[in-house]
Amino acid sequence: MLQDKQAMRDFWDRRPCGSSTSSKPHGTKEFFDEIEAYRYQVEPCIKDFARFEDSKAKRVLEVGVGMGTDSIQFVRHGARFTGIDLSWQSLRFTQQRFRASNYVCPLFQADAEVLPFPANVFDVVYSWGVLLCVKNIRAAVAEVWRVLRPGGKAVVMLYHKNSLNYWISIMVIRRLAYWLLRSRVGLAIVDSLSRLDRTLRTKLERTGSLRGFTEELQRKGSLTDQELLNMSTDGPGLPYTSVYTRQEVQLLFSKFRIVKTNVCCLYEQNVPFCTFLPQIVKTWLAGRCGWFLVVEATK
């Protein structure tokens, strides 16, 4: 278990979440601004569920601060903010982001399964796409419940198993693409396609994903569904991630008094045919087959 957590920490220390979405010098205002713009362009539903504007004077805990992009929104809106992350490098970036805006907030290196806070202290516990990387997610959810005050709310985003991104993009398209990468001919084809698409090429070179995928596939030879999921979300080397159904989420959060689930974010760039659909159809699909399963749970 300790080795698993060390591997997870090492992964996010090497590539803090979102850091590859900016080409600006690390730590600069332009670097953080570009990351922020990209995040809310690709995942606009974050603001709908985080409700940053409602956090004034509330005690907010973010589990997994990443680059501090959501963290600073809470602070700007007057929250009494506290953040944790398993990754030291993520905490450093978040601290840099706060300092650049003259904010000072408590940040802790901590494990989501053992939160270093007393019970019944936070009004909001927010975690966007973090608990899905915790193997013992039941322990993490129990900790969220413990530190929330009665009437407090948890807002947690997990990956949705019954989504087009999971069943079409990951289980079909990406499996085929990774199979191609196992051969020299396939690798040459993918490399040629990426040369034709400058945006794709830039992304591949920035993240090292093409090289990383190839090395991982050559080492393993084949991929289990779990390994395919890990590689397809945050890239080669990610130790673990998971997907959930609405029913599984209801069981996970059963200790909470009220549990609401919402599905959003179609991730149409990963599902080819979605690009050509009318917007009304995309909206309908996003609410049923979207990639994000957002839990709003009241203690």
PDB file of C-alpha atoms in Angstrom:
ATOM      1  CA  MET A   1       0.000   0.000   0.000  1.00  0.00           C
ATOM      2  CA  LEU A   2       2.794   2.429   0.907  1.00  0.00           C
ATOM      3  CA  GLN A   3       4.538   1.578  -2.371  1.00  0.00           C
ATOM      4  CA  ASP A   4       1.320   2.334  -4.277  1.00  0.00           C
ATOM      5  CA  LYS A   5       1.034   5.741  -2.622  1.00  0.00           C
ATOM      6  CA  GLN A   6       4.693   6.516  -3.243  1.00  0.00           C
ATOM      7  CA  ALA A   7       4.238   5.601  -6.915  1.00  0.00           C
ATOM      8  CA  MET A   8       1.199   7.892  -7.123  1.00  0.00           C
ATOM      9  CA  ARG A   9       3.084  10.737  -5.444  1.00  0.00           C
ATOM     10  CA  ASP A  10       6.047  10.278  -7.779  1.00  0.00           C
ATOM     11  CA  PHE A  11       3.779  10.334 -10.842  1.00  0.00           C
ATOM     12  CA  TRP A  12       2.113  13.630  -9.906  1.00  0.00           C
ATOM     13  CA  ASP A  13       5.425  15.139  -8.825  1.00  0.00           C
ATOM     14  CA  ARG A  14       6.720  14.477 -12.347  1.00  0.00           C
ATOM     15  CA  ARG A  15       3.644  15.904 -14.073  1.00  0.00           C
ATOM     16  CA  PRO A  16       1.326  17.958 -11.849  1.00  0.00           C
ATOM     17  CA  CYS A  17      -2.210  17.906 -13.207  1.00  0.00           C
ATOM     18  CA  GLY A  18      -2.620  20.483 -15.975  1.00  0.00           C
ATOM     19  CA  SER A  19       1.036  21.552 -16.086  1.00  0.00           C
ATOM     20  CA  SER A  20       1.421  20.288 -19.661  1.00  0.00           C
ATOM     21  CA  THR A  21      -1.353  22.573 -20.949  1.00  0.00           C
ATOM     22  CA  SER A  22       0.866  25.665 -20.917  1.00  0.00           C
ATOM     23  CA  SER A  23       4.015  26.354 -22.923  1.00  0.00           C
ATOM     24  CA  LYS A  24       4.905  29.449 -20.876  1.00  0.00           C
ATOM     25  CA  PRO A  25       7.842  29.468 -18.415  1.00  0.00           C
ATOM     26  CA  HIS A  26       6.926  27.546 -15.268  1.00  0.00           C
ATOM     27  CA  GLY A  27       5.810  29.608 -12.320  1.00  0.00           C
ATOM     28  CA  THR A  28       5.057  32.786 -14.268  1.00  0.00           C
ATOM     29  CA  LYS A  29       1.702  34.547 -14.259  1.00  0.00           C
ATOM     30  CA  GLU A  30       1.334  33.709 -17.961  1.00  0.00           C
ATOM     31  CA  PHE A  31       1.934  30.029 -17.163  1.00  0.00           C
ATOM     32  CA  PHE A  32      -0.877  29.907 -14.608  1.00  0.00           C
ATOM     33  CA  ASP A  33      -3.218  32.063 -16.706  1.00  0.00           C
ATOM     34  CA  GLU A  34      -2.844  29.745 -19.702  1.00  0.00           C
ATOM     35  CA  ILE A  35      -3.527  26.678 -17.557  1.00  0.00           C
ATOM     36  CA  GLU A  36      -6.627  28.330 -16.103  1.00  0.00           C
ATOM     37  CA  ALA A  37      -7.993  29.356 -19.502  1.00  0.00           C
ATOM     38  CA  TYR A  38      -7.481  25.856 -20.902  1.00  0.00           C
ATOM     39  CA  ARG A  39      -9.076  24.133 -17.904  1.00  0.00           C
ATOM     40  CA  TYR A  40     -12.314  26.086 -17.989  1.00  0.00           C
ATOM     41  CA  GLN A  41     -12.517  25.958 -21.779  1.00  0.00           C
ATOM     42  CA  VAL A  42     -12.258  22.158 -21.841  1.00  0.00           C
ATOM     43  CA  GLU A  43     -14.213  21.556 -18.625  1.00  0.00           C
ATOM     44  CA  PRO A  44     -16.692  24.468 -18.338  1.00  0.00           C
ATOM     45  CA  CYS A  45     -18.978  22.449 -16.076  1.00  0.00           C
ATOM     46  CA  ILE A  46     -16.482  22.833 -13.207  1.00  0.00           C
ATOM     47  CA  LYS A  47     -17.829  26.296 -12.405  1.00  0.00           C
ATOM     48  CA  ASP A  48     -21.421  25.049 -12.453  1.00  0.00           C
ATOM     49  CA  PHE A  49     -20.750  22.557  -9.668  1.00  0.00           C
ATOM     50  CA  ALA A  50     -17.941  24.237  -7.699  1.00  0.00           C
ATOM     51  CA  ARG A  51     -20.057  27.387  -7.274  1.00  0.00           C
ATOM     52  CA  PHE A  52     -17.024  29.448  -6.331  1.00  0.00           C
ATOM     53  CA  GLU A  53     -19.177  32.567  -5.943  1.00  0.00           C
ATOM     54  CA  ASP A  54     -21.110  30.944  -3.065  1.00  0.00           C
ATOM     55  CA  SER A  55     -18.026  30.193  -0.967  1.00  0.00           C
ATOM     56  CA  LYS A  56     -17.559  33.562   0.766  1.00  0.00           C
ATOM     57  CA  ALA A  57     -16.651  33.117   4.463  1.00  0.00           C
ATOM     58  CA  LYS A  58     -17.116  29.338   4.199  1.00  0.00           C
ATOM     59  CA  ARG A  59     -14.455  26.931   5.402  1.00  0.00           C
ATOM     60  CA  VAL A  60     -13.485  25.075   2.224  1.00  0.00           C
ATOM     61  CA  LEU A  61     -11.162  22.073   2.011  1.00  0.00           C
ATOM     62  CA  GLU A  62      -9.899  21.025  -1.409  1.00  0.00           C
ATOM     63  CA  VAL A  63      -8.636  17.448  -1.564  1.00  0.00           C
ATOM     64  CA  GLY A  64      -6.069  17.465  -4.370  1.00  0.00           C
ATOM     65  CA  VAL A  65      -5.174  21.048  -5.279  1.00  0.00           C
ATOM     66  CA  GLY A  66      -3.192  20.175  -8.420  1.00  0.00           C
ATOM     67  CA  MET A  67      -1.991  23.419  -9.990  1.00  0.00           C
ATOM     68  CA  GLY A  68      -4.201  25.519  -7.715  1.00  0.00           C
ATOM     69  CA  THR A  69      -6.518  26.558 -10.549  1.00  0.00           C
ATOM     70  CA  ASP A  70      -9.749  25.843  -8.688  1.00  0.00           C
ATOM     71  CA  SER A  71      -8.138  26.680  -5.347  1.00  0.00           C
ATOM     72  CA  ILE A  72      -7.539  30.291  -6.266  1.00  0.00           C
ATOM     73  CA  GLN A  73     -11.147  30.710  -7.445  1.00  0.00           C
ATOM     74  CA  PHE A  74     -12.354  29.852  -3.938  1.00  0.00           C
ATOM     75  CA  VAL A  75      -9.848  32.272  -2.405  1.00  0.00           C
ATOM     76  CA  ARG A  76     -10.810  35.083  -4.806  1.00  0.00           C
ATOM     77  CA  HIS A  77     -14.421  34.688  -3.724  1.00  0.00           C
ATOM     78  CA  GLY A  78     -13.595  34.993  -0.032  1.00  0.00           C
ATOM     79  CA  ALA A  79     -13.490  31.371   1.134  1.00  0.00           C
ATOM     80  CA  ARG A  80     -11.512  30.381   4.230  1.00  0.00           C
ATOM     81  CA  PHE A  81      -9.524  27.961   2.128  1.00  0.00           C
ATOM     82  CA  THR A  82      -7.377  24.954   3.066  1.00  0.00           C
ATOM     83  CA  GLY A  83      -5.816  22.615   0.511  1.00  0.00           C
ATOM     84  CA  ILE A  84      -4.075  19.255   0.546  1.00  0.00           C
ATOM     85  CA  ASP A  85      -2.278  17.187  -2.044  1.00  0.00           C
ATOM     86  CA  LEU A  86      -0.201  14.016  -2.047  1.00  0.00           C
ATOM     87  CA  SER A  87       2.264  15.650  -4.459  1.00  0.00           C
ATOM     88  CA  TRP A  88       4.871  18.085  -3.146  1.00  0.00           C
ATOM     89  CA  GLN A  89       5.372  19.570  -6.606  1.00  0.00           C
ATOM     90  CA  SER A  90       1.665  20.314  -6.942  1.00  0.00           C
ATOM     91  CA  LEU A  91       1.730  22.080  -3.580  1.00  0.00           C
ATOM     92  CA  ARG A  92       4.732  24.151  -4.684  1.00  0.00           C
ATOM     93  CA  PHE A  93       2.936  25.279  -7.837  1.00  0.00           C
ATOM     94  CA  THR A  94      -0.200  26.150  -5.870  1.00  0.00           C
ATOM     95  CA  GLN A  95       1.854  28.118  -3.360  1.00  0.00           C
ATOM     96  CA  GLN A  96       3.545  30.008  -6.221  1.00  0.00           C
ATOM     97  CA  ARG A  97       0.135  30.788  -7.679  1.00  0.00           C
ATOM     98  CA  PHE A  98      -1.114  32.154  -4.364  1.00  0.00           C
ATOM     99  CA  ARG A  99       1.992  34.259  -3.816  1.00  0.00           C
ATOM    100  CA  ALA A 100       1.704  35.784  -7.288  1.00  0.00           C
ATOM    101  CA  SER A 101      -1.712  37.123  -6.247  1.00  0.00           C
ATOM    102  CA  ASN A 102      -0.661  38.019  -2.671  1.00  0.00           C
ATOM    103  CA  TYR A 103      -2.754  35.289  -1.066  1.00  0.00           C
ATOM    104  CA  VAL A 104      -1.684  33.203   1.923  1.00  0.00           C
ATOM    105  CA  CYS A 105      -3.605  29.987   2.614  1.00  0.00           C
ATOM    106  CA  PRO A 106      -2.738  26.798   4.511  1.00  0.00           C
ATOM    107  CA  LEU A 107      -1.553  23.964   2.269  1.00  0.00           C
ATOM    108  CA  PHE A 108      -0.630  20.492   3.506  1.00  0.00           C
ATOM    109  CA  GLN A 109       1.021  17.414   2.043  1.00  0.00           C
ATOM    110  CA  ALA A 110      -1.485  14.764   3.099  1.00  0.00           C
ATOM    111  CA  ASP A 111      -3.199  11.497   2.231  1.00  0.00           C
ATOM    112  CA  ALA A 112      -6.908  11.639   1.348  1.00  0.00           C
ATOM    113  CA  GLU A 113      -7.431   8.439   3.332  1.00  0.00           C
ATOM    114  CA  VAL A 114      -6.142  10.053   6.549  1.00  0.00           C
ATOM    115  CA  LEU A 115      -7.017  13.760   6.561  1.00  0.00           C
ATOM    116  CA  PRO A 116      -5.020  15.719   9.189  1.00  0.00           C
ATOM    117  CA  PHE A 117      -8.017  17.650  10.528  1.00  0.00           C
ATOM    118  CA  PRO A 118     -10.470  17.249  13.406  1.00  0.00           C
ATOM    119  CA  ALA A 119     -14.067  16.213  12.789  1.00  0.00           C
ATOM    120  CA  ASN A 120     -16.888  18.604  11.888  1.00  0.00           C
ATOM    121  CA  VAL A 121     -14.826  21.616  10.778  1.00  0.00           C
ATOM    122  CA  PHE A 122     -15.449  22.306   7.062  1.00  0.00           C
ATOM    123  CA  ASP A 123     -18.509  23.721   5.334  1.00  0.00           C
ATOM    124  CA  VAL A 124     -17.421  22.380   1.934  1.00  0.00           C
ATOM    125  CA  VAL A 125     -15.079  19.587   0.867  1.00  0.00           C
ATOM    126  CA  TYR A 126     -14.283  19.861  -2.835  1.00  0.00           C
ATOM    127  CA  SER A 127     -12.370  17.324  -4.917  1.00  0.00           C
ATOM    128  CA  TRP A 128     -12.401  17.404  -8.718  1.00  0.00           C
ATOM    129  CA  GLY A 129     -11.029  14.260 -10.346  1.00  0.00           C
ATOM    130  CA  VAL A 130      -8.799  13.232  -7.432  1.00  0.00           C
ATOM    131  CA  LEU A 131     -10.534  10.567  -5.340  1.00  0.00           C
ATOM    132  CA  LEU A 132     -10.803   8.387  -8.454  1.00  0.00           C
ATOM    133  CA  CYS A 133      -7.031   7.847  -8.091  1.00  0.00           C
ATOM    134  CA  VAL A 134      -7.420   6.585  -4.506  1.00  0.00           C
ATOM    135  CA  LYS A 135      -7.553   2.782  -4.357  1.00  0.00           C
ATOM    136  CA  ASN A 136      -9.280   2.747  -0.978  1.00  0.00           C
ATOM    137  CA  ILE A 137     -11.867   5.300  -1.986  1.00  0.00           C
ATOM    138  CA  ARG A 138     -14.222   4.139   0.767  1.00  0.00           C
ATOM    139  CA  ALA A 139     -11.710   5.334   3.356  1.00  0.00           C
ATOM    140  CA  ALA A 140     -11.331   8.663   1.541  1.00  0.00           C
ATOM    141  CA  VAL A 141     -15.104   9.221   1.368  1.00  0.00           C
ATOM    142  CA  ALA A 142     -15.382   8.341   5.067  1.00  0.00           C
ATOM    143  CA  GLU A 143     -12.754  10.997   5.813  1.00  0.00           C
ATOM    144  CA  VAL A 144     -14.656  13.569   3.765  1.00  0.00           C
ATOM    145  CA  TRP A 145     -17.772  12.787   5.816  1.00  0.00           C
ATOM    146  CA  ARG A 146     -15.830  13.015   9.091  1.00  0.00           C
ATOM    147  CA  VAL A 147     -14.310  16.467   8.531  1.00  0.00           C
ATOM    148  CA  LEU A 148     -17.529  18.027   7.222  1.00  0.00           C
ATOM    149  CA  ARG A 149     -19.715  19.785   9.753  1.00  0.00           C
ATOM    150  CA  PRO A 150     -23.366  18.626   9.965  1.00  0.00           C
ATOM    151  CA  GLY A 151     -25.122  20.194   6.998  1.00  0.00           C
ATOM    152  CA  GLY A 152     -21.836  20.615   5.145  1.00  0.00           C
ATOM    153  CA  LYS A 153     -21.529  19.588   1.507  1.00  0.00           C
ATOM    154  CA  ALA A 154     -19.083  17.437  -0.444  1.00  0.00           C
ATOM    155  CA  VAL A 155     -18.610  18.127  -4.158  1.00  0.00           C
ATOM    156  CA  VAL A 156     -16.679  15.276  -5.762  1.00  0.00           C
ATOM    157  CA  MET A 157     -16.046  14.498  -9.429  1.00  0.00           C
ATOM    158  CA  LEU A 158     -15.384  10.909 -10.466  1.00  0.00           C
ATOM    159  CA  TYR A 159     -15.115   9.335 -13.917  1.00  0.00           C
ATOM    160  CA  HIS A 160     -18.365   7.914 -15.280  1.00  0.00           C
ATOM    161  CA  LYS A 161     -18.237   4.307 -16.415  1.00  0.00           C
ATOM    162  CA  ASN A 162     -21.415   4.499 -18.510  1.00  0.00           C
ATOM    163  CA  SER A 163     -19.963   7.195 -20.756  1.00  0.00           C
ATOM    164  CA  LEU A 164     -19.150   7.457 -24.445  1.00  0.00           C
ATOM    165  CA  ASN A 165     -15.591   8.419 -23.565  1.00  0.00           C
ATOM    166  CA  TYR A 166     -15.075   5.192 -21.622  1.00  0.00           C
ATOM    167  CA  TRP A 167     -16.780   2.681 -23.906  1.00  0.00           C
ATOM    168  CA  ILE A 168     -15.981   4.214 -27.313  1.00  0.00           C
ATOM    169  CA  SER A 169     -12.853   6.340 -26.936  1.00  0.00           C
ATOM    170  CA  ILE A 170     -10.942   4.274 -24.366  1.00  0.00           C
ATOM    171  CA  MET A 171     -12.158   0.705 -24.764  1.00  0.00           C
ATOM    172  CA  VAL A 172     -12.364   0.750 -28.588  1.00  0.00           C
ATOM    173  CA  ILE A 173     -10.479   3.598 -30.283  1.00  0.00           C
ATOM    174  CA  ARG A 174      -7.553   3.856 -27.888  1.00  0.00           C
ATOM    175  CA  ARG A 175      -7.173   0.108 -27.593  1.00  0.00           C
ATOM    176  CA  LEU A 176      -6.860  -0.021 -31.384  1.00  0.00           C
ATOM    177  CA  ALA A 177      -4.397   2.886 -31.382  1.00  0.00           C
ATOM    178  CA  TYR A 178      -2.236   1.247 -28.710  1.00  0.00           C
ATOM    179  CA  TRP A 179      -2.279  -1.979 -30.684  1.00  0.00           C
ATOM    180  CA  LEU A 180      -0.931  -0.012 -33.670  1.00  0.00           C
ATOM    181  CA  LEU A 181       1.810   1.495 -31.516  1.00  0.00           C
ATOM    182  CA  ARG A 182       3.137  -1.976 -30.775  1.00  0.00           C
ATOM    183  CA  SER A 183       4.422  -2.269 -34.350  1.00  0.00           C
ATOM    184  CA  ARG A 184       6.946  -0.132 -36.205  1.00  0.00           C
ATOM    185  CA  VAL A 185       4.507   0.363 -39.064  1.00  0.00           C
ATOM    186  CA  GLY A 186       1.756   1.459 -36.704  1.00  0.00           C
ATOM    187  CA  LEU A 187       4.078   3.826 -34.872  1.00  0.00           C
ATOM    188  CA  ALA A 188       5.123   5.355 -38.205  1.00  0.00           C
ATOM    189  CA  ILE A 189       1.458   5.874 -39.135  1.00  0.00           C
ATOM    190  CA  VAL A 190       0.641   7.576 -35.835  1.00  0.00           C
ATOM    191  CA  ASP A 191       3.777   9.682 -36.077  1.00  0.00           C
ATOM    192  CA  SER A 192       2.870  10.774 -39.619  1.00  0.00           C
ATOM    193  CA  LEU A 193      -0.665  11.691 -38.577  1.00  0.00           C
ATOM    194  CA  SER A 194       0.643  13.762 -35.684  1.00  0.00           C
ATOM    195  CA  ARG A 195       2.962  15.613 -38.064  1.00  0.00           C
ATOM    196  CA  LEU A 196      -0.042  16.597 -40.154  1.00  0.00           C
ATOM    197  CA  ASP A 197      -1.845  17.904 -37.060  1.00  0.00           C
ATOM    198  CA  ARG A 198       0.354  20.603 -35.522  1.00  0.00           C
ATOM    199  CA  THR A 199      -1.766  20.878 -32.357  1.00  0.00           C
ATOM    200  CA  LEU A 200      -1.582  17.149 -31.746  1.00  0.00           C
ATOM    201  CA  ARG A 201       2.143  17.128 -32.440  1.00  0.00           C
ATOM    202  CA  THR A 202       2.765  19.936 -29.975  1.00  0.00           C
ATOM    203  CA  LYS A 203       0.796  18.121 -27.298  1.00  0.00           C
ATOM    204  CA  LEU A 204       2.599  14.835 -27.898  1.00  0.00           C
ATOM    205  CA  GLU A 205       6.002  16.488 -27.755  1.00  0.00           C
ATOM    206  CA  ARG A 206       5.105  18.506 -24.654  1.00  0.00           C
ATOM    207  CA  THR A 207       3.841  15.560 -22.635  1.00  0.00           C
ATOM    208  CA  GLY A 208       6.139  12.937 -24.120  1.00  0.00           C
ATOM    209  CA  SER A 209       3.025  10.802 -24.422  1.00  0.00           C
ATOM    210  CA  LEU A 210       3.808   9.142 -27.764  1.00  0.00           C
ATOM    211  CA  ARG A 211       7.207   8.011 -26.561  1.00  0.00           C
ATOM    212  CA  GLY A 212       5.793   7.037 -23.173  1.00  0.00           C
ATOM    213  CA  PHE A 213       2.936   5.025 -24.654  1.00  0.00           C
ATOM    214  CA  THR A 214       5.304   3.204 -26.990  1.00  0.00           C
ATOM    215  CA  GLU A 215       7.767   2.315 -24.243  1.00  0.00           C
ATOM    216  CA  GLU A 216       4.986   1.135 -21.950  1.00  0.00           C
ATOM    217  CA  LEU A 217       3.431  -1.056 -24.629  1.00  0.00           C
ATOM    218  CA  GLN A 218       6.745  -2.557 -25.663  1.00  0.00           C
ATOM    219  CA  ARG A 219       7.472  -3.367 -22.029  1.00  0.00           C
ATOM    220  CA  LYS A 220       4.078  -4.928 -21.275  1.00  0.00           C
ATOM    221  CA  GLY A 221       3.236  -6.435 -24.653  1.00  0.00           C
ATOM    222  CA  SER A 222      -0.503  -6.220 -23.949  1.00  0.00           C
ATOM    223  CA  LEU A 223      -2.804  -4.198 -21.729  1.00  0.00           C
ATOM    224  CA  THR A 224      -5.507  -5.211 -19.278  1.00  0.00           C
ATOM    225  CA  ASP A 225      -8.635  -3.046 -19.121  1.00  0.00           C
ATOM    226  CA  GLN A 226      -7.262  -1.440 -15.952  1.00  0.00           C
ATOM    227  CA  GLU A 227      -3.908  -0.612 -17.570  1.00  0.00           C
ATOM    228  CA  LEU A 228      -5.691   0.737 -20.640  1.00  0.00           C
ATOM    229  CA  LEU A 229      -7.816   2.995 -18.435  1.00  0.00           C
ATOM    230  CA  ASN A 230      -4.786   4.243 -16.490  1.00  0.00           C
ATOM    231  CA  MET A 231      -2.852   5.119 -19.654  1.00  0.00           C
ATOM    232  CA  SER A 232      -5.842   6.695 -21.382  1.00  0.00           C
ATOM    233  CA  THR A 233      -6.673   9.186 -18.644  1.00  0.00           C
ATOM    234  CA  ASP A 234      -3.443  10.785 -17.441  1.00  0.00           C
ATOM    235  CA  GLY A 235      -0.880   8.987 -19.559  1.00  0.00           C
ATOM    236  CA  PRO A 236       1.718   6.221 -19.213  1.00  0.00           C
ATOM    237  CA  GLY A 237       2.956   5.598 -15.715  1.00  0.00           C
ATOM    238  CA  LEU A 238      -0.257   6.479 -13.871  1.00  0.00           C
ATOM    239  CA  PRO A 239      -0.468   3.794 -11.164  1.00  0.00           C
ATOM    240  CA  TYR A 240      -4.239   3.716 -10.797  1.00  0.00           C
ATOM    241  CA  THR A 241      -7.559   5.320 -11.654  1.00  0.00           C
ATOM    242  CA  SER A 242     -11.136   4.115 -11.737  1.00  0.00           C
ATOM    243  CA  VAL A 243     -14.597   4.653 -13.210  1.00  0.00           C
ATOM    244  CA  TYR A 244     -17.936   4.491 -11.402  1.00  0.00           C
ATOM    245  CA  THR A 245     -21.633   4.101 -12.100  1.00  0.00           C
ATOM    246  CA  ARG A 246     -24.362   6.141 -10.404  1.00  0.00           C
ATOM    247  CA  GLN A 247     -25.368   3.067  -8.403  1.00  0.00           C
ATOM    248  CA  GLU A 248     -21.817   2.551  -7.120  1.00  0.00           C
ATOM    249  CA  VAL A 249     -21.604   6.202  -6.112  1.00  0.00           C
ATOM    250  CA  GLN A 250     -24.845   5.977  -4.139  1.00  0.00           C
ATOM    251  CA  LEU A 251     -23.342   3.107  -2.138  1.00  0.00           C
ATOM    252  CA  LEU A 252     -20.031   4.914  -1.625  1.00  0.00           C
ATOM    253  CA  PHE A 253     -21.766   7.983  -0.200  1.00  0.00           C
ATOM    254  CA  SER A 254     -24.565   6.134   1.621  1.00  0.00           C
ATOM    255  CA  LYS A 255     -23.567   7.612   5.003  1.00  0.00           C
ATOM    256  CA  PHE A 256     -24.500  11.096   3.783  1.00  0.00           C
ATOM    257  CA  ARG A 257     -28.001  12.425   4.423  1.00  0.00           C
ATOM    258  CA  ILE A 258     -28.591  13.666   0.845  1.00  0.00           C
ATOM    259  CA  VAL A 259     -26.765  12.401  -2.258  1.00  0.00           C
ATOM    260  CA  LYS A 260     -27.295  13.880  -5.715  1.00  0.00           C
ATOM    261  CA  THR A 261     -25.462  12.760  -8.848  1.00  0.00           C
ATOM    262  CA  ASN A 262     -25.086  14.606 -12.134  1.00  0.00           C
ATOM    263  CA  VAL A 263     -23.393  13.615 -15.378  1.00  0.00           C
ATOM    264  CA  CYS A 264     -21.705  16.198 -17.601  1.00  0.00           C
ATOM    265  CA  CYS A 265     -18.871  16.875 -20.063  1.00  0.00           C
ATOM    266  CA  LEU A 266     -19.252  14.780 -23.193  1.00  0.00           C
ATOM    267  CA  TYR A 267     -15.551  15.112 -24.107  1.00  0.00           C
ATOM    268  CA  GLU A 268     -16.631  15.209 -27.730  1.00  0.00           C
ATOM    269  CA  GLN A 269     -13.053  15.700 -28.947  1.00  0.00           C
ATOM    270  CA  ASN A 270     -12.433  12.069 -27.936  1.00  0.00           C
ATOM    271  CA  VAL A 271     -15.559  10.636 -29.579  1.00  0.00           C
ATOM    272  CA  PRO A 272     -15.346  11.244 -33.363  1.00  0.00           C
ATOM    273  CA  PHE A 273     -19.013  11.220 -34.400  1.00  0.00           C
ATOM    274  CA  CYS A 274     -20.024  13.700 -31.664  1.00  0.00           C
ATOM    275  CA  THR A 275     -18.418  16.592 -33.523  1.00  0.00           C
ATOM    276  CA  PHE A 276     -21.100  16.431 -36.224  1.00  0.00           C
ATOM    277  CA  LEU A 277     -24.114  16.247 -33.924  1.00  0.00           C
ATOM    278  CA  PRO A 278     -26.475  19.192 -33.305  1.00  0.00           C
ATOM    279  CA  GLN A 279     -25.791  21.008 -30.046  1.00  0.00           C
ATOM    280  CA  ILE A 280     -29.138  19.970 -28.586  1.00  0.00           C
ATOM    281  CA  VAL A 281     -28.173  16.311 -29.062  1.00  0.00           C
ATOM    282  CA  LYS A 282     -24.718  16.879 -27.547  1.00  0.00           C
ATOM    283  CA  THR A 283     -26.303  18.468 -24.489  1.00  0.00           C
ATOM    284  CA  TRP A 284     -28.712  15.551 -24.119  1.00  0.00           C
ATOM    285  CA  LEU A 285     -25.889  13.010 -24.429  1.00  0.00           C
ATOM    286  CA  ALA A 286     -23.648  14.907 -21.999  1.00  0.00           C
ATOM    287  CA  GLY A 287     -26.308  14.644 -19.302  1.00  0.00           C
ATOM    288  CA  ARG A 288     -26.536  10.887 -19.737  1.00  0.00           C
ATOM    289  CA  CYS A 289     -23.278   9.613 -21.228  1.00  0.00           C
ATOM    290  CA  GLY A 290     -20.844  12.317 -20.123  1.00  0.00           C
ATOM    291  CA  TRP A 291     -17.378  11.545 -18.772  1.00  0.00           C
ATOM    292  CA  PHE A 292     -17.789  13.313 -15.428  1.00  0.00           C
ATOM    293  CA  LEU A 293     -19.967  11.939 -12.653  1.00  0.00           C
ATOM    294  CA  VAL A 294     -20.380  14.731 -10.105  1.00  0.00           C
ATOM    295  CA  VAL A 295     -21.503  13.906  -6.589  1.00  0.00           C
ATOM    296  CA  GLU A 296     -23.106  16.518  -4.342  1.00  0.00           C
ATOM    297  CA  ALA A 297     -23.501  14.980  -0.895  1.00  0.00           C
ATOM    298  CA  THR A 298     -24.814  16.683   2.251  1.00  0.00           C
ATOM    299  CA  LYS A 299     -23.829  15.416   5.692  1.00  0.00           C
TER     300      LYS A 299
END
